[in-house]
Short mmCIF file of C-alpha atoms in Angstrom, two decimals:
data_model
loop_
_atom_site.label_atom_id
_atom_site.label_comp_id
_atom_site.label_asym_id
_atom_site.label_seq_id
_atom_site.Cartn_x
_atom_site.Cartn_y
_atom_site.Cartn_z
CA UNK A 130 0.00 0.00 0.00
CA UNK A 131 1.44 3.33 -1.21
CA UNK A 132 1.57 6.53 1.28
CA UNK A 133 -1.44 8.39 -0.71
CA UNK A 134 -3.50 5.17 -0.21
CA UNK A 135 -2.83 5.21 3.66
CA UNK A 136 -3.55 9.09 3.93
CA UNK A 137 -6.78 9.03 1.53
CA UNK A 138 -8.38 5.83 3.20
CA UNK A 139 -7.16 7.76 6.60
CA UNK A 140 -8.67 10.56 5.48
CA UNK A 141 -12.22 9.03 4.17
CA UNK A 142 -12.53 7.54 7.60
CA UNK A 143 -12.36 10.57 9.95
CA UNK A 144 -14.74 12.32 7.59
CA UNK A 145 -17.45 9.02 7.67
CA UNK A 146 -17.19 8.71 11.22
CA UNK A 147 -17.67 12.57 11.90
CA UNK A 148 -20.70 12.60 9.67
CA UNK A 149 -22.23 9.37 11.13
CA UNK A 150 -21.65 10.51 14.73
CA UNK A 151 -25.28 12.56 14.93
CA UNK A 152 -26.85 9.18 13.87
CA UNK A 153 -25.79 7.38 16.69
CA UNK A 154 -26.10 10.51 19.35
CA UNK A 155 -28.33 9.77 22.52
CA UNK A 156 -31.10 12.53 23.00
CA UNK A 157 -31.23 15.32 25.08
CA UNK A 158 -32.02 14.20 28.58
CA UNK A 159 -34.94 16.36 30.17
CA UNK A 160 -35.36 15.51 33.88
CA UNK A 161 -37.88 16.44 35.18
CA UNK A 162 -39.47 17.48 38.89
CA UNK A 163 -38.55 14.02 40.69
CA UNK A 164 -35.24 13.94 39.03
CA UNK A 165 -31.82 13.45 40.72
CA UNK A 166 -28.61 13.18 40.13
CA UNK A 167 -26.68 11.46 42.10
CA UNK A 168 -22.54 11.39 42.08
CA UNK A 169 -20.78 8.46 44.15
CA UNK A 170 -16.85 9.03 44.53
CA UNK A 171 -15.51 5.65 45.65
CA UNK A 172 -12.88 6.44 47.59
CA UNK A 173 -10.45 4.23 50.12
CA UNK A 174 -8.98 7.03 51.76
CA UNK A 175 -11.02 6.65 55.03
CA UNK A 176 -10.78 3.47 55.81
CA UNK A 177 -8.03 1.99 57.70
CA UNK A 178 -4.58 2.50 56.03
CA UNK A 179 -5.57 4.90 53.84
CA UNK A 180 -4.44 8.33 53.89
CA UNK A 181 -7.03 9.95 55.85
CA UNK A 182 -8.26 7.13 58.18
CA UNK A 183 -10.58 7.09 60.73
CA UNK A 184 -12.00 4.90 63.73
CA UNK A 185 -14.27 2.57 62.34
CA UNK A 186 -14.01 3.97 58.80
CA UNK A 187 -15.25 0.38 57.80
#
């Protein structure tokens, strides 16, 4: 395979994925009145060992 192959096959494929992206998109998310979000951040730091541990982080 020559270098213009590689860069024009390269080259078709970035331009089919950016155009087929919007078919595959999720839609907008509307939440509503009961909605939540809720954010969990797993951490080990409290538990014994870790860097800010406590008694009876368990």
């Amino acid at each position: 395979m020559q270098r213009r192959q590689v860069l024009r096959s390269t080259a078709l494929l970035g331009l089919a994925g950016a155009l087929g992206a919007p078919a595959f998109a999720a839609g907008k998310i509307r939440p509503g009145a009961r909605a939540a979000l809720i954010v969990v951040d797993v951490q080990n730091c409290f538990l014994d060992g870790g860097t800010l541990a406590v008694k009876g982080g368990q």
